Short mmCIF file of C-alpha atoms (C1' of nucleotides) in Angstrom, two decimals:
data_model
loop_
_atom_site.label_atom_id
_atom_site.label_comp_id
_atom_site.label_asym_id
_atom_site.label_seq_id
_atom_site.Cartn_x
_atom_site.Cartn_y
_atom_site.Cartn_z
CA UNK A 366 204.37 -106.89 239.95
CA UNK A 367 207.22 -104.65 238.56
CA UNK A 368 207.66 -101.05 239.48
CA UNK A 369 207.43 -100.01 235.71
CA UNK A 370 203.73 -99.91 234.40
CA UNK A 371 202.36 -102.98 232.58
CA UNK A 372 201.33 -102.48 228.83
CA UNK A 373 197.73 -102.59 229.06
CA UNK A 374 197.06 -100.44 232.11
CA UNK A 375 197.62 -96.62 232.39
CA UNK A 376 197.35 -95.91 228.69
CA UNK A 377 198.34 -92.14 229.41
CA UNK A 378 201.73 -93.15 230.35
CA UNK A 379 204.14 -92.47 227.40
CA UNK A 380 207.88 -93.60 227.37
CA UNK A 381 208.37 -90.81 224.77
CA UNK A 382 211.67 -91.27 223.08
CA UNK A 383 213.73 -88.05 223.39
CA UNK A 384 214.24 -86.21 220.22
CA UNK A 385 214.93 -82.46 220.59
CA UNK A 386 214.48 -81.63 216.79
CA UNK A 387 211.22 -83.54 216.56
CA UNK A 388 209.93 -81.58 219.59
CA UNK A 389 211.12 -78.34 218.23
CA UNK A 390 209.34 -79.03 215.01
CA UNK A 391 206.04 -80.01 216.66
CA UNK A 392 206.24 -76.94 218.73
CA UNK A 393 206.78 -74.75 215.66
CA UNK A 394 203.97 -76.38 213.64
CA UNK A 395 201.61 -76.00 216.57
CA UNK A 396 202.71 -72.54 217.06
CA UNK A 397 202.12 -71.56 213.37
CA UNK A 398 198.43 -72.78 213.68
CA UNK A 399 197.75 -71.09 217.03
CA UNK A 400 199.26 -67.83 216.15
CA UNK A 401 197.65 -67.79 212.54
CA UNK A 402 194.23 -68.52 214.13
CA UNK A 403 194.49 -66.16 217.03
CA UNK A 404 197.26 -63.62 216.26
CA UNK A 405 200.15 -62.96 218.53
CA UNK A 406 198.13 -61.43 221.32
CA UNK A 407 195.37 -63.95 221.21
CA UNK A 408 197.45 -67.06 220.84
CA UNK A 409 197.85 -68.91 224.10
CA UNK A 410 201.24 -70.59 225.07
CA UNK A 411 199.34 -73.39 226.94
CA UNK A 412 197.40 -74.18 223.99
CA UNK A 413 200.60 -74.42 221.72
CA UNK A 414 202.19 -76.81 224.14
CA UNK A 415 199.11 -79.00 224.30
CA UNK A 416 198.77 -78.98 220.53
CA UNK A 417 202.38 -79.85 220.03
CA UNK A 418 202.09 -82.74 222.49
CA UNK A 419 204.88 -81.09 224.55
CA UNK A 420 205.39 -79.49 227.83
CA UNK A 421 205.15 -75.87 228.08
CA UNK A 422 208.53 -75.67 229.68
CA UNK A 423 210.00 -77.00 226.44
CA UNK A 424 208.68 -74.03 224.54
CA UNK A 425 210.76 -71.58 226.94
CA UNK A 426 213.55 -74.03 226.70
CA UNK A 427 213.81 -73.86 223.04
CA UNK A 428 212.43 -70.58 222.10
CA UNK A 429 213.00 -68.38 224.97
CA UNK A 430 209.65 -66.39 224.92
CA UNK A 431 206.32 -66.28 223.26
CA UNK A 432 207.57 -63.32 221.04
CA UNK A 433 210.73 -65.21 219.98
CA UNK A 434 208.65 -68.06 219.23
CA UNK A 435 206.53 -65.95 217.07
CA UNK A 436 209.35 -64.46 215.23
CA UNK A 437 210.75 -67.93 214.47
CA UNK A 438 207.51 -69.07 212.94
CA UNK A 439 207.38 -65.83 210.95
CA UNK A 440 210.82 -66.26 209.65
CA UNK A 441 210.17 -69.81 208.61
CA UNK A 442 207.03 -68.81 206.80
CA UNK A 443 208.77 -66.19 204.73
CA UNK A 444 211.66 -68.41 204.04
CA UNK A 445 209.18 -71.17 202.91
CA UNK A 446 207.33 -68.87 200.31
CA UNK A 447 210.66 -67.34 199.01
CA UNK A 448 212.16 -70.79 198.50
CA UNK A 449 209.07 -71.93 196.61
CA UNK A 450 209.20 -68.91 194.40
CA UNK A 451 212.83 -69.58 193.44
CA UNK A 452 211.94 -73.24 192.49
CA UNK A 453 209.59 -71.90 189.85
CA UNK A 454 212.56 -71.20 187.60
CA UNK A 455 210.62 -68.27 185.88
CA UNK A 456 213.73 -67.21 184.17
CA UNK A 457 213.42 -70.19 181.89
CA UNK A 458 209.89 -69.09 180.64
CA UNK A 459 208.81 -66.55 178.25
CA UNK A 460 207.95 -63.34 179.94
CA UNK A 461 204.26 -63.47 179.65
CA UNK A 462 204.14 -67.11 180.73
CA UNK A 463 206.52 -66.37 183.61
CA UNK A 464 204.13 -63.73 184.91
CA UNK A 465 201.12 -65.75 184.51
CA UNK A 466 202.73 -68.57 186.37
CA UNK A 467 203.64 -66.26 189.25
CA UNK A 468 200.21 -64.97 189.60
CA UNK A 469 198.89 -68.52 189.73
CA UNK A 470 201.57 -69.70 192.19
CA UNK A 471 201.01 -66.72 194.43
CA UNK A 472 197.42 -67.45 194.38
CA UNK A 473 197.69 -71.22 195.03
CA UNK A 474 200.35 -70.63 197.72
CA UNK A 475 198.00 -68.36 199.65
CA UNK A 476 195.09 -70.82 199.39
CA UNK A 477 197.25 -73.86 200.47
CA UNK A 478 199.05 -71.83 203.28
CA UNK A 479 196.25 -69.62 204.74
CA UNK A 480 198.44 -69.30 207.88
CA UNK A 481 200.99 -67.16 205.83
CA UNK A 482 198.44 -64.41 205.42
CA UNK A 483 197.39 -64.30 208.96
CA UNK A 484 200.92 -64.34 210.30
CA UNK A 485 201.74 -61.43 208.02
CA UNK A 486 198.62 -59.46 209.20
CA UNK A 487 199.49 -60.16 212.76
CA UNK A 488 203.16 -58.93 212.13
CA UNK A 489 202.02 -55.94 210.49
CA UNK A 490 199.69 -55.11 213.51
CA UNK A 491 202.92 -55.11 215.53
CA UNK A 492 204.52 -52.71 213.02
CA UNK A 493 206.98 -55.46 211.78
CA UNK A 494 209.02 -55.32 214.90
CA UNK A 495 209.93 -58.99 214.46
CA UNK A 496 210.66 -58.99 210.85
CA UNK A 497 213.06 -56.04 211.16
CA UNK A 498 215.32 -58.28 213.20
CA UNK A 499 215.67 -60.76 210.35
CA UNK A 500 218.44 -60.48 207.91
CA UNK A 501 217.94 -63.71 205.98
CA UNK A 502 214.43 -62.44 204.86
CA UNK A 503 215.80 -59.26 203.41
CA UNK A 504 218.37 -61.21 201.27
CA UNK A 505 215.75 -63.69 199.98
CA UNK A 506 213.23 -60.79 199.20
CA UNK A 507 215.87 -58.94 197.22
CA UNK A 508 216.36 -61.90 195.06
CA UNK A 509 212.54 -62.19 194.49
CA UNK A 510 212.14 -58.57 193.47
CA UNK A 511 215.00 -58.82 191.05
CA UNK A 512 213.70 -61.92 189.50
CA UNK A 513 210.44 -60.14 188.56
CA UNK A 514 212.48 -57.22 187.39
CA UNK A 515 214.35 -59.41 185.02
CA UNK A 516 211.13 -60.80 183.63
CA UNK A 517 209.82 -57.21 183.07
CA UNK A 518 213.03 -56.28 181.26
CA UNK A 519 213.06 -59.29 179.06
CA UNK A 520 209.29 -58.57 178.19
CA UNK A 521 210.09 -54.88 177.45
CA UNK A 522 213.02 -55.70 175.13
CA UNK A 523 210.95 -58.15 173.25
CA UNK A 524 208.22 -55.69 172.97
CA UNK A 525 205.62 -57.61 174.57
CA UNK A 526 205.57 -55.68 177.66
CA UNK A 527 205.39 -51.74 178.31
CA UNK A 528 208.82 -50.43 179.32
CA UNK A 529 209.34 -48.60 182.71
CA UNK A 530 207.11 -50.55 184.93
CA UNK A 531 208.28 -50.64 188.41
CA UNK A 532 208.80 -54.10 189.67
CA UNK A 533 207.91 -53.30 193.26
CA UNK A 534 204.67 -51.94 192.14
CA UNK A 535 204.02 -54.91 190.16
CA UNK A 536 204.88 -57.26 192.92
CA UNK A 537 202.68 -55.53 195.46
CA UNK A 538 199.82 -55.59 192.99
CA UNK A 539 200.36 -59.39 192.19
CA UNK A 540 200.19 -60.15 195.97
CA UNK A 541 197.42 -57.61 196.60
CA UNK A 542 194.84 -59.03 194.27
CA UNK A 543 195.12 -62.56 195.75
CA UNK A 544 195.89 -61.66 199.42
CA UNK A 545 193.10 -59.20 199.89
CA UNK A 546 190.47 -61.48 198.39
CA UNK A 547 191.64 -64.28 200.75
CA UNK A 548 192.31 -62.46 203.99
CA UNK A 549 188.82 -60.81 203.64
CA UNK A 550 187.11 -63.80 202.57
CA UNK A 551 184.74 -63.84 205.74
CA UNK A 552 183.68 -59.98 205.57
CA UNK A 553 183.85 -60.25 201.81
CA UNK A 554 181.39 -63.11 201.46
CA UNK A 555 178.87 -61.07 203.66
CA UNK A 556 179.40 -57.67 201.96
CA UNK A 557 179.09 -59.13 198.38
CA UNK A 558 176.58 -61.77 199.33
CA UNK A 559 178.46 -64.53 197.61
CA UNK A 560 180.46 -67.34 198.76
CA UNK A 561 183.87 -66.28 197.82
CA UNK A 562 185.30 -69.60 198.82
CA UNK A 563 183.21 -71.75 196.53
CA UNK A 564 185.27 -73.78 193.95
CA UNK A 565 183.94 -71.77 190.98
CA UNK A 566 184.50 -68.54 192.61
CA UNK A 567 188.14 -69.32 193.52
CA UNK A 568 188.77 -70.40 189.87
CA UNK A 569 187.16 -67.27 188.58
CA UNK A 570 189.16 -65.03 190.71
CA UNK A 571 192.40 -66.60 189.50
CA UNK A 572 191.34 -66.06 185.89
CA UNK A 573 190.41 -62.62 186.73
CA UNK A 574 193.73 -61.85 188.43
CA UNK A 575 195.80 -63.24 185.70
CA UNK A 576 193.73 -61.06 183.34
CA UNK A 577 194.40 -57.96 185.40
CA UNK A 578 198.23 -58.37 185.48
CA UNK A 579 198.33 -59.15 181.76
CA UNK A 580 196.35 -56.04 180.97
CA UNK A 581 198.56 -53.99 183.27
CA UNK A 582 201.90 -55.07 181.78
CA UNK A 583 201.24 -55.80 178.04
CA UNK A 584 202.17 -53.25 175.47
CA UNK B 603 184.80 -23.96 255.22
CA UNK B 604 182.28 -25.53 253.04
CA UNK B 605 181.94 -29.38 252.54
CA UNK B 606 182.36 -28.96 248.86
CA UNK B 607 186.16 -28.65 247.85
CA UNK B 608 187.45 -25.19 247.11
CA UNK B 609 188.45 -24.26 243.61
CA UNK B 610 192.16 -24.06 243.85
CA UNK B 611 192.96 -27.21 245.87
CA UNK B 612 192.44 -30.85 244.81
CA UNK B 613 192.88 -30.42 241.12
CA UNK B 614 191.96 -33.99 240.51
CA UNK B 615 188.40 -33.30 241.45
CA UNK B 616 186.21 -33.05 238.36
CA UNK B 617 182.53 -32.03 238.83
CA UNK B 618 181.99 -33.67 235.34
CA UNK B 619 178.64 -32.50 233.86
CA UNK B 620 176.73 -35.57 233.08
CA UNK B 621 176.17 -36.38 229.39
CA UNK B 622 175.28 -39.96 228.36
CA UNK B 623 175.69 -39.32 224.64
CA UNK B 624 179.05 -37.56 225.00
CA UNK B 625 180.39 -40.51 227.21
CA UNK B 626 179.22 -43.08 224.75
CA UNK B 627 180.83 -41.21 221.99
CA UNK B 628 184.07 -40.97 223.94
CA UNK B 629 184.09 -44.60 224.75
CA UNK B 630 183.44 -45.51 220.96
CA UNK B 631 186.41 -43.20 219.88
CA UNK B 632 188.77 -44.75 222.45
CA UNK B 633 187.64 -48.19 221.71
CA UNK B 634 188.09 -47.75 217.84
CA UNK B 635 191.72 -46.61 218.54
CA UNK B 636 192.45 -49.39 221.07
CA UNK B 637 190.73 -52.13 218.94
CA UNK B 638 192.46 -51.06 215.71
CA UNK B 639 195.87 -50.73 217.47
CA UNK B 640 195.81 -54.15 219.26
CA UNK B 641 192.95 -56.15 217.73
CA UNK B 642 189.95 -57.45 219.65
CA UNK B 643 192.05 -59.90 221.62
CA UNK B 644 194.86 -57.62 222.28
CA UNK B 645 192.70 -54.64 223.30
CA UNK B 646 192.33 -53.99 227.05
CA UNK B 647 188.91 -52.66 228.25
CA UNK B 648 190.64 -50.90 231.15
CA UNK B 649 192.81 -49.01 228.60
CA UNK B 650 189.69 -47.97 226.65
CA UNK B 651 188.11 -46.78 229.75
CA UNK B 652 191.05 -44.54 230.65
CA UNK B 653 191.50 -43.31 227.02
CA UNK B 654 187.77 -42.33 227.06
CA UNK B 655 188.15 -40.60 230.40
CA UNK B 656 185.37 -42.71 231.65
CA UNK B 657 184.96 -45.39 234.25
CA UNK B 658 185.10 -49.04 233.17
CA UNK B 659 181.63 -49.69 234.51
CA UNK B 660 180.25 -47.22 231.98
CA UNK B 661 181.52 -49.45 229.11
CA UNK B 662 179.49 -52.33 230.45
CA UNK B 663 176.66 -50.05 231.19
CA UNK B 664 176.32 -48.77 227.68
CA UNK B 665 177.85 -51.62 225.60
CA UNK B 666 177.19 -54.84 227.76
CA UNK B 667 180.42 -56.60 226.78
CA UNK B 668 183.73 -56.19 225.12
CA UNK B 669 182.61 -58.15 222.08
CA UNK B 670 179.47 -56.02 221.73
CA UNK B 671 181.52 -52.86 221.95
CA UNK B 672 183.77 -54.25 219.13
CA UNK B 673 180.78 -54.98 217.00
CA UNK B 674 179.50 -51.40 217.45
CA UNK B 675 182.70 -49.98 216.61
CA UNK B 676 183.01 -52.20 213.54
CA UNK B 677 179.35 -51.21 212.34
CA UNK B 678 180.09 -47.61 212.70
CA UNK B 679 183.27 -47.88 210.69
CA UNK B 680 181.47 -49.58 207.78
CA UNK B 681 178.54 -47.20 207.94
CA UNK B 682 181.01 -44.37 207.72
CA UNK B 683 182.73 -45.49 204.50
CA UNK B 684 179.53 -46.67 202.83
CA UNK B 685 178.08 -43.11 203.65
CA UNK B 686 181.11 -41.37 202.22
CA UNK B 687 181.01 -43.45 199.12
CA UNK B 688 177.30 -42.40 198.45
CA UNK B 689 178.23 -38.82 198.84
CA UNK B 690 180.67 -39.06 195.95
CA UNK B 691 177.65 -38.93 193.50
CA UNK B 692 179.59 -41.09 191.05
CA UNK B 693 176.33 -41.40 188.87
CA UNK B 694 176.65 -37.80 187.75
CA UNK B 695 180.18 -38.46 186.30
CA UNK B 696 181.45 -40.00 183.10
CA UNK B 697 182.18 -43.69 183.57
CA UNK B 698 186.01 -43.32 183.39
CA UNK B 699 186.04 -40.26 185.63
CA UNK B 700 183.60 -41.98 188.13
CA UNK B 701 185.91 -45.05 188.35
CA UNK B 702 189.06 -42.97 188.75
CA UNK B 703 187.37 -41.01 191.51
CA UNK B 704 186.45 -44.15 193.24
CA UNK B 705 189.89 -45.53 193.09
CA UNK B 706 191.19 -42.34 194.45
CA UNK B 707 188.59 -42.00 197.17
CA UNK B 708 189.14 -45.55 198.31
CA UNK B 709 192.83 -44.87 198.56
CA UNK B 710 192.47 -41.70 200.40
CA UNK B 711 189.83 -43.06 202.76
CA UNK B 712 192.29 -45.81 203.74
CA UNK B 713 194.92 -43.35 204.24
CA UNK B 714 192.88 -41.07 206.47
CA UNK B 715 191.13 -43.79 208.34
CA UNK B 716 193.90 -46.42 208.95
CA UNK B 717 191.82 -47.93 211.82
CA UNK B 718 189.21 -49.10 209.13
CA UNK B 719 191.66 -51.45 207.67
CA UNK B 720 192.87 -52.91 211.04
CA UNK B 721 189.39 -53.34 212.34
CA UNK B 722 188.40 -55.30 209.14
CA UNK B 723 191.43 -57.47 209.61
CA UNK B 724 190.64 -58.10 213.10
CA UNK B 725 187.03 -59.07 212.20
CA UNK B 726 188.16 -61.51 209.61
CA UNK B 727 190.57 -63.06 212.05
CA UNK B 728 187.20 -63.85 213.92
CA UNK B 729 185.57 -65.14 210.71
CA UNK B 730 183.34 -62.12 210.58
CA UNK B 731 181.16 -63.34 213.47
CA UNK B 732 180.20 -59.81 214.41
CA UNK B 733 179.52 -58.54 211.00
CA UNK B 734 177.20 -61.48 210.27
CA UNK B 735 174.83 -60.06 212.89
CA UNK B 736 174.55 -56.74 211.22
CA UNK B 737 171.73 -56.17 208.76
CA UNK B 738 172.44 -52.38 208.09
CA UNK B 739 175.74 -53.16 206.61
CA UNK B 740 174.40 -55.67 204.17
CA UNK B 741 171.92 -53.14 202.85
CA UNK B 742 174.41 -50.36 202.50
CA UNK B 743 176.83 -52.69 200.77
CA UNK B 744 174.27 -53.84 198.20
CA UNK B 745 173.74 -50.34 197.21
CA UNK B 746 177.61 -49.78 196.80
CA UNK B 747 177.83 -52.89 194.43
CA UNK B 748 174.93 -51.66 192.46
CA UNK B 749 176.61 -48.25 191.96
CA UNK B 750 179.74 -49.73 190.56
CA UNK B 751 177.65 -52.15 188.34
CA UNK B 752 175.78 -48.91 186.97
CA UNK B 753 179.10 -47.30 186.17
CA UNK B 754 180.22 -50.46 184.41
CA UNK B 755 177.19 -50.78 182.35
CA UNK B 756 177.05 -47.04 181.32
CA UNK B 757 180.72 -47.35 180.18
CA UNK B 758 180.08 -50.47 178.31
CA UNK B 759 177.01 -49.15 176.41
CA UNK B 760 179.13 -46.13 175.52
CA UNK B 761 181.89 -48.31 174.25
CA UNK B 762 184.51 -47.01 176.62
CA UNK B 763 184.47 -50.09 178.83
CA UNK B 764 184.68 -53.79 177.91
CA UNK B 765 181.24 -55.56 178.45
CA UNK B 766 180.79 -58.33 180.87
CA UNK B 767 183.05 -57.08 183.75
CA UNK B 768 181.87 -58.47 187.09
CA UNK B 769 181.27 -55.51 189.40
CA UNK B 770 182.07 -57.63 192.51
CA UNK B 771 185.52 -58.78 191.10
CA UNK B 772 186.26 -55.12 190.21
CA UNK B 773 185.13 -53.83 193.52
CA UNK B 774 187.44 -56.38 195.18
CA UNK B 775 190.31 -55.41 192.96
CA UNK B 776 189.94 -51.62 193.63
CA UNK B 777 189.94 -52.25 197.27
CA UNK B 778 192.71 -54.86 197.22
CA UNK B 779 195.33 -52.75 195.38
CA UNK B 780 194.99 -50.01 197.95
CA UNK B 781 194.33 -51.96 201.07
CA UNK B 782 197.12 -54.50 200.68
CA UNK B 783 199.70 -51.88 200.12
CA UNK B 784 198.57 -49.99 203.26
CA UNK B 785 197.83 -52.93 205.78
CA UNK B 786 201.26 -54.46 204.82
CA UNK B 787 203.14 -51.13 204.86
CA UNK B 788 205.36 -52.19 207.67
CA UNK B 789 206.48 -55.58 206.25
CA UNK B 790 206.32 -54.22 202.81
CA UNK B 791 208.78 -51.39 203.62
CA UNK B 792 211.26 -54.03 204.97
CA UNK B 793 210.72 -56.56 201.95
CA UNK B 794 211.04 -53.96 199.29
CA UNK B 795 213.69 -51.94 201.07
CA UNK B 796 211.55 -48.59 200.40
CA UNK B 797 209.72 -46.43 202.55
CA UNK B 798 206.13 -47.21 201.30
CA UNK B 799 204.74 -44.17 203.39
CA UNK B 800 206.94 -41.55 201.89
CA UNK B 801 204.98 -38.77 200.34
CA UNK B 802 206.19 -39.52 196.91
CA UNK B 803 205.68 -43.36 197.31
CA UNK B 804 202.08 -42.65 198.22
CA UNK B 805 201.37 -40.41 195.30
CA UNK B 806 203.07 -42.92 192.96
CA UNK B 807 200.99 -45.77 194.28
CA UNK B 808 197.77 -43.81 193.68
CA UNK B 809 198.68 -43.12 190.06
CA UNK B 810 199.67 -46.76 189.58
CA UNK B 811 196.42 -47.97 191.02
CA UNK B 812 194.18 -45.68 188.71
CA UNK B 813 196.32 -46.91 185.82
CA UNK B 814 195.84 -50.57 186.80
CA UNK B 815 192.05 -50.14 186.94
CA UNK B 816 191.78 -48.19 183.77
CA UNK B 817 193.78 -50.81 181.82
CA UNK B 818 191.61 -53.46 183.51
CA UNK B 819 188.13 -51.99 182.34
CA UNK B 820 188.87 -49.95 179.16
CA UNK B 821 187.98 -51.55 175.77
"C1'" DT C 1174 161.69 -29.45 246.94
"C1'" DA C 1175 161.26 -34.42 247.57
"C1'" DA C 1176 161.69 -38.52 245.06
"C1'" DA C 1177 163.10 -41.12 241.38
"C1'" DG C 1178 166.09 -42.44 238.10
"C1'" DA C 1179 170.20 -42.03 235.66
"C1'" DA C 1180 175.20 -41.05 235.42
"C1'" DG C 1181 179.31 -42.08 237.51
"C1'" DT C 1182 182.91 -44.31 240.65
"C1'" DA C 1183 185.92 -47.41 243.65
"C1'" DA C 1184 187.21 -51.63 244.97
"C1'" DC C 1185 186.60 -56.18 244.34
"C1'" DT C 1186 186.30 -61.16 242.22
"C1'" DA C 1187 187.19 -65.32 239.82
"C1'" DG C 1188 189.54 -66.95 236.26
"C1'" DT C 1189 193.59 -66.48 233.08
"C1'" DT C 1190 198.11 -66.21 231.58
"C1'" DA C 1191 203.29 -65.81 230.60
"C1'" DG C 1192 206.94 -67.37 232.55
"C1'" DT C 1193 210.01 -70.33 236.42
"C1'" DG C 1194 211.96 -73.35 239.91
"C1'" DC C 1195 213.27 -77.59 240.54
"C1'" DG C 1196 213.10 -82.37 240.34
"C1'" DT C 1197 213.05 -86.73 237.03
"C1'" DT C 1198 214.51 -89.71 233.50
"C1'" DA C 1199 216.57 -91.11 229.08
"C1'" DA C 1200 220.51 -91.37 226.16
"C1'" DG C 1201 225.22 -90.92 224.96
"C1'" DT C 1202 230.39 -91.46 226.56
"C1'" DG C 1203 234.51 -93.03 228.87
"C1'" DC D 1198 228.49 -99.78 234.28
"C1'" DA D 1199 228.99 -95.26 236.40
"C1'" DC D 1200 228.61 -90.45 235.12
"C1'" DT D 1201 227.24 -86.54 232.74
"C1'" DT D 1202 224.35 -83.98 229.74
"C1'" DA D 1203 220.26 -82.83 227.95
"C1'" DA D 1204 215.12 -83.80 227.22
"C1'" DC D 1205 211.18 -83.70 229.81
"C1'" DG D 1206 207.48 -82.69 233.34
"C1'" DC D 1207 204.95 -80.90 237.44
"C1'" DA D 1208 203.27 -77.54 240.07
"C1'" DC D 1209 203.62 -72.88 241.22
"C1'" DT D 1210 203.42 -67.47 241.02
"C1'" DA D 1211 202.90 -62.80 240.17
"C1'" DA D 1212 200.64 -60.11 237.21
"C1'" DC D 1213 196.70 -59.24 234.62
"C1'" DT D 1214 191.86 -59.03 232.88
"C1'" DA D 1215 186.80 -59.18 231.79
"C1'" DG D 1216 183.26 -58.29 234.26
"C1'" DT D 1217 180.52 -57.14 238.84
"C1'" DT D 1218 178.81 -55.41 243.42
"C1'" DA D 1219 177.49 -51.85 245.92
"C1'" DC D 1220 177.74 -47.25 246.45
"C1'" DT D 1221 177.67 -41.90 245.69
"C1'" DT D 1222 176.25 -37.87 243.07
"C1'" DC D 1223 173.93 -35.31 239.69
"C1'" DT D 1224 169.60 -33.99 237.12
"C1'" DT D 1225 164.94 -34.12 235.96
"C1'" DT D 1226 160.21 -33.75 237.10
"C1'" DA D 1227 155.86 -34.18 239.68
#
DNA sequence: TAAAGAAGTAACTAGTTAGTGCGTTAAGTG
DNA sequence: CACTTAACGCACTAACTAGTTACTTCTTTA
């Protein structure tokens, strides 16, 4: 009998090839889920460690504290959506088509990434104290607002959009009509006595939202 | 020397006239603040007791558990806004004026009662498990949706509104454009590099929202 | 005024929770 | 193959937290 365990017995033993990047990534993914499910205050570090199939000690080794881990998760989430928006290449489209595409993208991004919404909610509960520290996000956001501003200007000079629309107000509105529907889907389904997450309901809402934005901007 | 303490010494001693209703009310008020500030998970029962100037035991005496206390706070919040909406007497107004007034009311209610938004967010984080149990809220909400439905019908038959607008979609949109702006005011102020809570910004947003809804419904 | 019930309090418990100290083991380097 | 570095893991702690036990004090009413 050798000292090292035989293959068949003790299935819990894992030789675990060492990979810092992979472990970090697993922790971040698990943290995103746990934070979005329970908020910063409600999330449990032990649960994150378990979900990530990592030791809790590793979390503190790589991320220093629960709050710093949250900050990293949040930054990653913002960078992800801003990157995806840039990839839309809205500048290549006609103004109306560009805006419609943006509304649709925003809606579908929220649908596919429900953690994003909950993370942002949690961050606002804490008065954006973590986001304040992040410079990368400010730069990425500036680009995004300018992009929508350009679309509005192009549309206005072509005569298809009303002139003088504030890109910030428009951006907020585009986000709002999707975000609110989804973040409040649980209370909403009760208040309105309708399953807001049924396939048809979701499709209907997207159509309604595109329509809302078009009526808002068109001349 | 009498056994009971003299007036001037021992200032911490409070005879505290007994008043169950007043104590309950103080606990509810303190709980609303604490829950809205920190969420259900982040709120501390000891803090609520202290803020309410009550003993923690009283919380469990009157409200059974932290969760039941949260449920009561949430119910009260919903009943408050639904009651206020009914008092608007929108049926007495012209359709356009009625809708504009509703948009304005919703905005101002959220502004004056920031706890409402945070409580609803917290409840959605918990998948509306507390709201599900409340029958009063369902009844009050039904009334509200019907009210908006009536306004839309009156407007359509007068020819000022487009026909066929879904009152639920409209309700959600009216709430969304105010709610999102305010719940995300902290991250929003960073992302958009603008103080979203400045007096002018708030006035501007209300105008934008009234405009958005008018363009959406008008024929 | 005595008895009963309700309001109120302090101190405690049992279970969690973020964060650490310290030892172990794998992998890269000379 | 030694040796060093970094990944990894166990077991602990100090502080906290929802909920409770057992008690005192006030108020009402028969």
